[in-house]
Amino acid sequence: MNKKLISITLAVVAVFMLVWVLNSEALEKPKYSKISLQNYEENINNKNDFMIYVYKASCAVCHEVKPFINEVIETEKFDMLAMDADEEGNLNVKFFENQKLEKSPTIIYYEAGKEKDRLEGYQTKEEIREFVTKYKKS
């Protein structure tokens, strides 16, 4: 009887944990457009105006700011590119050095393929909103 009660309790706890994880904001579907390092380089070489969020799937701070980024993209109706530096094929040390990508997360705004401004590390939702609206095209 005691073993059965413990088993049922563990099963209930496991179900609640699963529901909590699945409903977590950090797991919310991203609102940004995920691209590869190759696409990132093409945007620079084509002298495009764009904003990119460079993050790592293994970065705890990146998971913290993801809901902020999603909300800002949605409320400001803004397109943002994103690249996961942990993803296979997206790590090129020379490119990262040239772009001075040393911290994660980093949000960079490029104008005509040249970096104009950036945010590095943890940022509040308001700081991200201010950054995005500063470069948002009307």
Tab-separated table of N, CA and C in Angstrom:
chain	number	residue	atom	x	y	z
A	1	MET	N	0.815	-1.198	0.000
A	1	MET	CA	0.000	0.000	0.000
A	1	MET	C	0.861	1.264	0.000
A	2	ASN	N	1.905	1.256	0.817
A	2	ASN	CA	2.792	2.410	0.932
A	2	ASN	C	3.534	2.676	-0.379
A	3	LYS	N	4.005	1.590	-1.021
A	3	LYS	CA	4.713	1.727	-2.299
A	3	LYS	C	3.775	2.273	-3.374
A	4	LYS	N	2.542	1.823	-3.346
A	4	LYS	CA	1.558	2.275	-4.331
A	4	LYS	C	1.286	3.774	-4.165
A	5	LEU	N	1.166	4.230	-2.943
A	5	LEU	CA	0.923	5.642	-2.655
A	5	LEU	C	2.102	6.502	-3.110
A	6	ILE	N	3.305	6.039	-2.859
A	6	ILE	CA	4.512	6.764	-3.291
A	6	ILE	C	4.569	6.829	-4.812
A	7	SER	N	4.264	5.724	-5.473
A	7	SER	CA	4.275	5.689	-6.941
A	7	SER	C	3.252	6.658	-7.528
A	8	ILE	N	2.065	6.677	-6.960
A	8	ILE	CA	1.016	7.584	-7.444
A	8	ILE	C	1.429	9.037	-7.218
A	9	THR	N	1.980	9.323	-6.059
A	9	THR	CA	2.427	10.684	-5.750
A	9	THR	C	3.506	11.134	-6.728
A	10	LEU	N	4.473	10.269	-6.991
A	10	LEU	CA	5.544	10.602	-7.943
A	10	LEU	C	4.993	10.826	-9.344
A	11	ALA	N	4.026	10.011	-9.741
A	11	ALA	CA	3.423	10.167	-11.067
A	11	ALA	C	2.695	11.511	-11.178
A	12	VAL	N	1.956	11.875	-10.138
A	12	VAL	CA	1.227	13.152	-10.139
A	12	VAL	C	2.210	14.319	-10.196
A	13	VAL	N	3.269	14.254	-9.409
A	13	VAL	CA	4.287	15.308	-9.418
A	13	VAL	C	4.923	15.407	-10.803
A	14	ALA	N	5.229	14.270	-11.415
A	14	ALA	CA	5.837	14.267	-12.749
A	14	ALA	C	4.907	14.912	-13.777
A	15	VAL	N	3.621	14.618	-13.698
A	15	VAL	CA	2.652	15.205	-14.631
A	15	VAL	C	2.585	16.720	-14.444
A	16	PHE	N	2.522	17.177	-13.194
A	16	PHE	CA	2.486	18.619	-12.938
A	16	PHE	C	3.750	19.305	-13.439
A	17	MET	N	4.896	18.680	-13.255
A	17	MET	CA	6.154	19.263	-13.739
A	17	MET	C	6.151	19.340	-15.263
A	18	LEU	N	5.659	18.311	-15.920
A	18	LEU	CA	5.597	18.302	-17.378
A	18	LEU	C	4.683	19.413	-17.886
A	19	VAL	N	3.529	19.570	-17.274
A	19	VAL	CA	2.601	20.637	-17.666
A	19	VAL	C	3.248	21.995	-17.461
A	20	TRP	N	3.925	22.179	-16.344
A	20	TRP	CA	4.590	23.451	-16.059
A	20	TRP	C	5.656	23.759	-17.109
A	21	VAL	N	6.473	22.777	-17.449
A	21	VAL	CA	7.532	22.985	-18.436
A	21	VAL	C	6.933	23.311	-19.801
A	22	LEU	N	5.902	22.594	-20.187
A	22	LEU	CA	5.287	22.827	-21.496
A	22	LEU	C	4.605	24.188	-21.587
A	23	ASN	N	4.183	24.728	-20.461
A	23	ASN	CA	3.540	26.043	-20.455
A	23	ASN	C	4.509	27.173	-20.144
A	24	SER	N	5.753	26.852	-19.991
A	24	SER	CA	6.764	27.847	-19.630
A	24	SER	C	6.903	28.894	-20.731
A	25	GLU	N	7.026	30.162	-20.334
A	25	GLU	CA	7.217	31.245	-21.304
A	25	GLU	C	8.509	31.071	-22.077
A	26	ALA	N	9.529	30.514	-21.438
A	26	ALA	CA	10.819	30.339	-22.095
A	26	ALA	C	10.706	29.398	-23.289
A	27	LEU	N	9.687	28.542	-23.292
A	27	LEU	CA	9.510	27.605	-24.398
A	27	LEU	C	8.543	28.140	-25.453
A	28	GLU	N	8.082	29.353	-25.274
A	28	GLU	CA	7.174	29.976	-26.231
A	28	GLU	C	7.834	30.016	-27.608
A	29	LYS	N	7.015	29.777	-28.624
A	29	LYS	CA	7.531	29.794	-29.988
A	29	LYS	C	8.099	31.177	-30.293
A	30	PRO	N	9.314	31.224	-30.833
A	30	PRO	CA	9.934	32.531	-31.101
A	30	PRO	C	9.189	33.315	-32.180
A	31	LYS	N	9.188	34.630	-32.023
A	31	LYS	CA	8.552	35.533	-32.994
A	31	LYS	C	9.574	36.034	-34.014
A	32	TYR	N	10.849	35.784	-33.739
A	32	TYR	CA	11.903	36.213	-34.654
A	32	TYR	C	12.100	35.186	-35.763
A	33	SER	N	12.827	35.588	-36.813
A	33	SER	CA	13.122	34.697	-37.935
A	33	SER	C	14.514	34.119	-37.755
A	34	LYS	N	14.563	32.825	-37.516
A	34	LYS	CA	15.839	32.158	-37.274
A	34	LYS	C	16.594	31.992	-38.594
A	35	ILE	N	17.880	32.369	-38.585
A	35	ILE	CA	18.708	32.252	-39.783
A	35	ILE	C	20.029	31.569	-39.429
A	36	SER	N	20.777	31.212	-40.465
A	36	SER	CA	22.088	30.584	-40.287
A	36	SER	C	23.181	31.649	-40.353
A	37	LEU	N	24.377	31.252	-40.004
A	37	LEU	CA	25.529	32.147	-40.112
A	37	LEU	C	25.702	32.609	-41.558
A	38	GLN	N	25.481	31.710	-42.497
A	38	GLN	CA	25.602	32.064	-43.915
A	38	GLN	C	24.619	33.183	-44.279
A	39	ASN	N	23.368	33.075	-43.808
A	39	ASN	CA	22.376	34.133	-44.068
A	39	ASN	C	22.778	35.446	-43.408
A	40	TYR	N	23.349	35.358	-42.226
A	40	TYR	CA	23.822	36.531	-41.487
A	40	TYR	C	24.887	37.242	-42.321
A	41	GLU	N	25.856	36.482	-42.813
A	41	GLU	CA	26.927	37.055	-43.642
A	41	GLU	C	26.368	37.657	-44.926
A	42	GLU	N	25.381	36.989	-45.534
A	42	GLU	CA	24.767	37.507	-46.762
A	42	GLU	C	24.085	38.853	-46.513
A	43	ASN	N	23.402	38.989	-45.389
A	43	ASN	CA	22.756	40.266	-45.052
A	43	ASN	C	23.779	41.385	-44.927
A	44	ILE	N	24.924	41.086	-44.346
A	44	ILE	CA	25.993	42.086	-44.227
A	44	ILE	C	26.560	42.409	-45.606
A	45	ASN	N	26.898	41.375	-46.367
A	45	ASN	CA	27.502	41.567	-47.694
A	45	ASN	C	26.564	42.268	-48.673
A	46	ASN	N	25.259	42.042	-48.529
A	46	ASN	CA	24.270	42.695	-49.399
A	46	ASN	C	23.908	44.095	-48.916
A	47	LYS	N	24.592	44.530	-47.852
A	47	LYS	CA	24.411	45.874	-47.289
A	47	LYS	C	22.958	46.144	-46.880
A	48	ASN	N	22.345	45.138	-46.275
A	48	ASN	CA	20.958	45.266	-45.811
A	48	ASN	C	20.881	46.005	-44.478
A	49	ASP	N	19.729	46.609	-44.225
A	49	ASP	CA	19.399	47.135	-42.898
A	49	ASP	C	18.680	45.996	-42.181
A	50	PHE	N	19.157	45.611	-41.011
A	50	PHE	CA	18.509	44.536	-40.270
A	50	PHE	C	18.937	44.543	-38.813
A	51	MET	N	18.092	43.918	-38.001
A	51	MET	CA	18.411	43.726	-36.593
A	51	MET	C	18.503	42.226	-36.369
A	52	ILE	N	19.531	41.817	-35.622
A	52	ILE	CA	19.721	40.396	-35.355
A	52	ILE	C	19.960	40.159	-33.876
A	53	TYR	N	19.380	39.084	-33.404
A	53	TYR	CA	19.529	38.620	-32.029
A	53	TYR	C	20.436	37.396	-32.100
A	54	VAL	N	21.647	37.510	-31.551
A	54	VAL	CA	22.593	36.392	-31.536
A	54	VAL	C	22.561	35.806	-30.127
A	55	TYR	N	22.231	34.530	-30.059
A	55	TYR	CA	22.057	33.874	-28.768
A	55	TYR	C	22.664	32.477	-28.802
A	56	LYS	N	22.655	31.827	-27.655
A	56	LYS	CA	23.088	30.436	-27.557
A	56	LYS	C	21.980	29.660	-26.857
A	57	ALA	N	21.649	28.513	-27.398
A	57	ALA	CA	20.623	27.675	-26.781
A	57	ALA	C	21.028	27.274	-25.364
A	58	SER	N	22.322	27.229	-25.105
A	58	SER	CA	22.831	26.822	-23.789
A	58	SER	C	22.919	27.983	-22.797
A	59	CYS	N	22.512	29.177	-23.199
A	59	CYS	CA	22.662	30.390	-22.378
A	59	CYS	C	21.403	30.643	-21.542
A	60	ALA	N	21.562	30.650	-20.214
A	60	ALA	CA	20.424	30.883	-19.316
A	60	ALA	C	19.852	32.289	-19.480
A	61	VAL	N	20.712	33.285	-19.634
A	61	VAL	CA	20.246	34.668	-19.805
A	61	VAL	C	19.438	34.792	-21.098
A	62	CYS	N	19.874	34.104	-22.143
A	62	CYS	CA	19.143	34.131	-23.420
A	62	CYS	C	17.715	33.618	-23.231
A	63	HIS	N	17.557	32.570	-22.428
A	63	HIS	CA	16.218	32.036	-22.152
A	63	HIS	C	15.390	33.029	-21.336
A	64	GLU	N	16.054	33.798	-20.475
A	64	GLU	CA	15.348	34.812	-19.676
A	64	GLU	C	14.812	35.944	-20.543
A	65	VAL	N	15.593	36.394	-21.529
A	65	VAL	CA	15.174	37.547	-22.340
A	65	VAL	C	14.294	37.167	-23.530
A	66	LYS	N	14.233	35.888	-23.877
A	66	LYS	CA	13.428	35.470	-25.029
A	66	LYS	C	11.970	35.930	-24.933
A	67	PRO	N	11.292	35.769	-23.785
A	67	PRO	CA	9.909	36.267	-23.716
A	67	PRO	C	9.817	37.780	-23.908
A	68	PHE	N	10.827	38.525	-23.445
A	68	PHE	CA	10.847	39.980	-23.639
A	68	PHE	C	10.939	40.296	-25.128
A	69	ILE	N	11.849	39.613	-25.810
A	69	ILE	CA	12.047	39.837	-27.247
A	69	ILE	C	10.767	39.496	-28.001
A	70	ASN	N	10.169	38.352	-27.679
A	70	ASN	CA	8.914	37.961	-28.333
A	70	ASN	C	7.836	39.029	-28.156
A	71	GLU	N	7.688	39.519	-26.941
A	71	GLU	CA	6.647	40.518	-26.677
A	71	GLU	C	6.913	41.821	-27.428
A	72	VAL	N	8.165	42.264	-27.444
A	72	VAL	CA	8.513	43.505	-28.146
A	72	VAL	C	8.280	43.349	-29.646
A	73	ILE	N	8.682	42.222	-30.209
A	73	ILE	CA	8.462	41.982	-31.644
A	73	ILE	C	6.968	42.032	-31.951
A	74	GLU	N	6.177	41.399	-31.100
A	74	GLU	CA	4.734	41.345	-31.339
A	74	GLU	C	4.071	42.713	-31.169
A	75	THR	N	4.392	43.426	-30.107
A	75	THR	CA	3.730	44.714	-29.865
A	75	THR	C	4.216	45.812	-30.802
A	76	GLU	N	5.473	45.759	-31.182
A	76	GLU	CA	6.033	46.797	-32.057
A	76	GLU	C	5.919	46.441	-33.540
A	77	LYS	N	5.410	45.248	-33.835
A	77	LYS	CA	5.270	44.800	-35.235
A	77	LYS	C	6.596	44.976	-35.974
A	78	PHE	N	7.619	44.355	-35.442
A	78	PHE	CA	8.987	44.540	-35.914
A	78	PHE	C	9.569	43.202	-36.331
A	79	ASP	N	10.315	43.176	-37.432
A	79	ASP	CA	10.983	41.954	-37.878
A	79	ASP	C	12.381	41.903	-37.287
A	80	MET	N	12.713	40.777	-36.686
A	80	MET	CA	14.052	40.596	-36.140
A	80	MET	C	14.575	39.233	-36.575
A	81	LEU	N	15.812	39.213	-37.029
A	81	LEU	CA	16.476	37.964	-37.356
A	81	LEU	C	17.116	37.426	-36.083
A	82	ALA	N	17.423	36.135	-36.069
A	82	ALA	CA	18.086	35.547	-34.908
A	82	ALA	C	18.965	34.397	-35.356
A	83	MET	N	20.098	34.249	-34.673
A	83	MET	CA	21.001	33.145	-34.967
A	83	MET	C	21.456	32.501	-33.666
A	84	ASP	N	21.309	31.181	-33.603
A	84	ASP	CA	21.776	30.398	-32.461
A	84	ASP	C	23.239	30.048	-32.702
A	85	ALA	N	24.131	30.654	-31.927
A	85	ALA	CA	25.569	30.426	-32.099
A	85	ALA	C	25.971	29.005	-31.712
A	86	ASP	N	25.117	28.306	-30.951
A	86	ASP	CA	25.404	26.918	-30.570
A	86	ASP	C	25.081	25.932	-31.682
A	87	GLU	N	24.272	26.352	-32.635
A	87	GLU	CA	23.821	25.441	-33.684
A	87	GLU	C	24.968	25.081	-34.619
A	88	GLU	N	25.000	23.830	-35.018
A	88	GLU	CA	26.067	23.355	-35.900
A	88	GLU	C	26.118	24.192	-37.178
A	89	GLY	N	27.314	24.601	-37.549
A	89	GLY	CA	27.513	25.404	-38.748
A	89	GLY	C	27.461	26.903	-38.500
A	90	ASN	N	27.087	27.313	-37.292
A	90	ASN	CA	26.962	28.744	-36.996
A	90	ASN	C	28.133	29.313	-36.211
A	91	LEU	N	29.140	28.512	-35.967
A	91	LEU	CA	30.283	29.015	-35.208
A	91	LEU	C	31.478	29.182	-36.139
A	92	ASN	N	31.842	30.439	-36.368
A	92	ASN	CA	33.008	30.778	-37.168
A	92	ASN	C	33.777	31.810	-36.352
A	93	VAL	N	34.864	31.368	-35.722
A	93	VAL	CA	35.603	32.216	-34.788
A	93	VAL	C	36.032	33.525	-35.440
A	94	LYS	N	36.526	33.468	-36.671
A	94	LYS	CA	36.985	34.682	-37.350
A	94	LYS	C	35.827	35.669	-37.550
A	95	PHE	N	34.681	35.159	-37.991
A	95	PHE	CA	33.506	36.017	-38.178
A	95	PHE	C	33.090	36.643	-36.852
A	96	PHE	N	33.051	35.836	-35.791
A	96	PHE	CA	32.657	36.344	-34.474
A	96	PHE	C	33.633	37.405	-33.990
A	97	GLU	N	34.913	37.207	-34.228
A	97	GLU	CA	35.910	38.219	-33.848
A	97	GLU	C	35.709	39.499	-34.649
A	98	ASN	N	35.505	39.371	-35.964
A	98	ASN	CA	35.293	40.549	-36.820
A	98	ASN	C	34.047	41.331	-36.402
A	99	GLN	N	33.011	40.621	-35.975
A	99	GLN	CA	31.761	41.271	-35.556
A	99	GLN	C	31.774	41.623	-34.066
A	100	LYS	N	32.878	41.302	-33.404
A	100	LYS	CA	33.033	41.564	-31.958
A	100	LYS	C	31.897	40.930	-31.142
A	101	LEU	N	31.555	39.706	-31.523
A	101	LEU	CA	30.520	38.956	-30.807
A	101	LEU	C	31.186	38.177	-29.677
A	102	GLU	N	31.167	38.769	-28.497
A	102	GLU	CA	31.845	38.173	-27.347
A	102	GLU	C	30.880	37.784	-26.240
A	103	LYS	N	29.681	38.337	-26.254
A	103	LYS	CA	28.710	38.082	-25.188
A	103	LYS	C	27.422	37.527	-25.771
A	104	SER	N	26.718	36.817	-24.921
A	104	SER	CA	25.440	36.266	-25.323
A	104	SER	C	24.434	36.566	-24.213
A	105	PRO	N	23.290	37.080	-24.554
A	105	PRO	CA	22.796	37.429	-25.883
A	105	PRO	C	23.290	38.802	-26.340
A	106	THR	N	23.252	38.994	-27.647
A	106	THR	CA	23.599	40.281	-28.248
A	106	THR	C	22.554	40.610	-29.315
A	107	ILE	N	22.073	41.835	-29.301
A	107	ILE	CA	21.161	42.324	-30.344
A	107	ILE	C	21.902	43.437	-31.065
A	108	ILE	N	22.016	43.294	-32.387
A	108	ILE	CA	22.773	44.269	-33.182
A	108	ILE	C	21.883	44.829	-34.281
A	109	TYR	N	21.971	46.145	-34.481
A	109	TYR	CA	21.290	46.778	-35.603
A	109	TYR	C	22.337	47.145	-36.646
A	110	TYR	N	22.103	46.685	-37.885
A	110	TYR	CA	22.981	46.988	-39.015
A	110	TYR	C	22.251	47.924	-39.963
A	111	GLU	N	22.966	48.919	-40.435
A	111	GLU	CA	22.441	49.835	-41.445
A	111	GLU	C	23.379	49.755	-42.636
A	112	ALA	N	22.829	49.410	-43.788
A	112	ALA	CA	23.620	49.234	-45.013
A	112	ALA	C	24.785	48.269	-44.765
A	113	GLY	N	24.510	47.203	-44.000
A	113	GLY	CA	25.511	46.171	-43.754
A	113	GLY	C	26.571	46.519	-42.727
A	114	LYS	N	26.489	47.694	-42.133
A	114	LYS	CA	27.472	48.135	-41.124
A	114	LYS	C	26.783	48.227	-39.765
A	115	GLU	N	27.477	47.757	-38.739
A	115	GLU	CA	26.901	47.842	-37.402
A	115	GLU	C	26.724	49.292	-36.988
A	116	LYS	N	25.523	49.592	-36.509
A	116	LYS	CA	25.228	50.949	-36.042
A	116	LYS	C	25.116	50.995	-34.516
A	117	ASP	N	24.573	49.918	-33.923
A	117	ASP	CA	24.346	49.917	-32.478
A	117	ASP	C	24.151	48.483	-32.005
A	118	ARG	N	24.322	48.269	-30.677
A	118	ARG	CA	24.113	46.934	-30.114
A	118	ARG	C	23.729	46.996	-28.651
A	119	LEU	N	23.097	45.913	-28.215
A	119	LEU	CA	22.812	45.646	-26.804
A	119	LEU	C	23.475	44.312	-26.484
A	120	GLU	N	24.158	44.235	-25.347
A	120	GLU	CA	24.809	42.979	-24.970
A	120	GLU	C	24.376	42.551	-23.579
A	121	GLY	N	24.270	41.245	-23.392
A	121	GLY	CA	23.934	40.700	-22.085
A	121	GLY	C	22.469	40.890	-21.736
A	122	TYR	N	22.167	40.724	-20.453
A	122	TYR	CA	20.785	40.831	-19.984
A	122	TYR	C	20.263	42.249	-20.179
A	123	GLN	N	19.059	42.342	-20.721
A	123	GLN	CA	18.375	43.625	-20.904
A	123	GLN	C	16.929	43.447	-20.460
A	124	THR	N	16.366	44.491	-19.886
A	124	THR	CA	14.953	44.442	-19.509
A	124	THR	C	14.094	44.561	-20.771
A	125	LYS	N	12.816	44.260	-20.614
A	125	LYS	CA	11.888	44.393	-21.738
A	125	LYS	C	11.860	45.833	-22.233
A	126	GLU	N	11.893	46.795	-21.313
A	126	GLU	CA	11.860	48.211	-21.702
A	126	GLU	C	13.119	48.604	-22.463
A	127	GLU	N	14.274	48.121	-22.046
A	127	GLU	CA	15.526	48.435	-22.754
A	127	GLU	C	15.498	47.861	-24.171
A	128	ILE	N	14.971	46.654	-24.305
A	128	ILE	CA	14.855	46.042	-25.638
A	128	ILE	C	13.866	46.837	-26.478
A	129	ARG	N	12.741	47.222	-25.891
A	129	ARG	CA	11.724	48.007	-26.614
A	129	ARG	C	12.314	49.336	-27.104
A	130	GLU	N	13.035	50.039	-26.247
A	130	GLU	CA	13.656	51.315	-26.631
A	130	GLU	C	14.637	51.126	-27.782
A	131	PHE	N	15.423	50.070	-27.718
A	131	PHE	CA	16.401	49.788	-28.768
A	131	PHE	C	15.692	49.517	-30.094
A	132	VAL	N	14.679	48.668	-30.056
A	132	VAL	CA	13.936	48.309	-31.273
A	132	VAL	C	13.238	49.527	-31.863
A	133	THR	N	12.553	50.304	-31.032
A	133	THR	CA	11.805	51.449	-31.564
A	133	THR	C	12.727	52.530	-32.114
A	134	LYS	N	13.939	52.592	-31.607
A	134	LYS	CA	14.898	53.580	-32.119
A	134	LYS	C	15.207	53.326	-33.600
A	135	TYR	N	15.188	52.049	-34.008
A	135	TYR	CA	15.554	51.700	-35.386
A	135	TYR	C	14.394	51.158	-36.213
A	136	LYS	N	13.227	51.156	-35.638
A	136	LYS	CA	12.051	50.654	-36.347
A	136	LYS	C	11.727	51.566	-37.518
A	137	LYS	N	11.547	50.962	-38.674
A	137	LYS	CA	11.163	51.720	-39.877
A	137	LYS	C	9.663	51.955	-39.841
A	138	SER	N	9.262	53.164	-40.098
A	138	SER	CA	7.825	53.502	-40.067
A	138	SER	C	7.111	52.933	-41.255
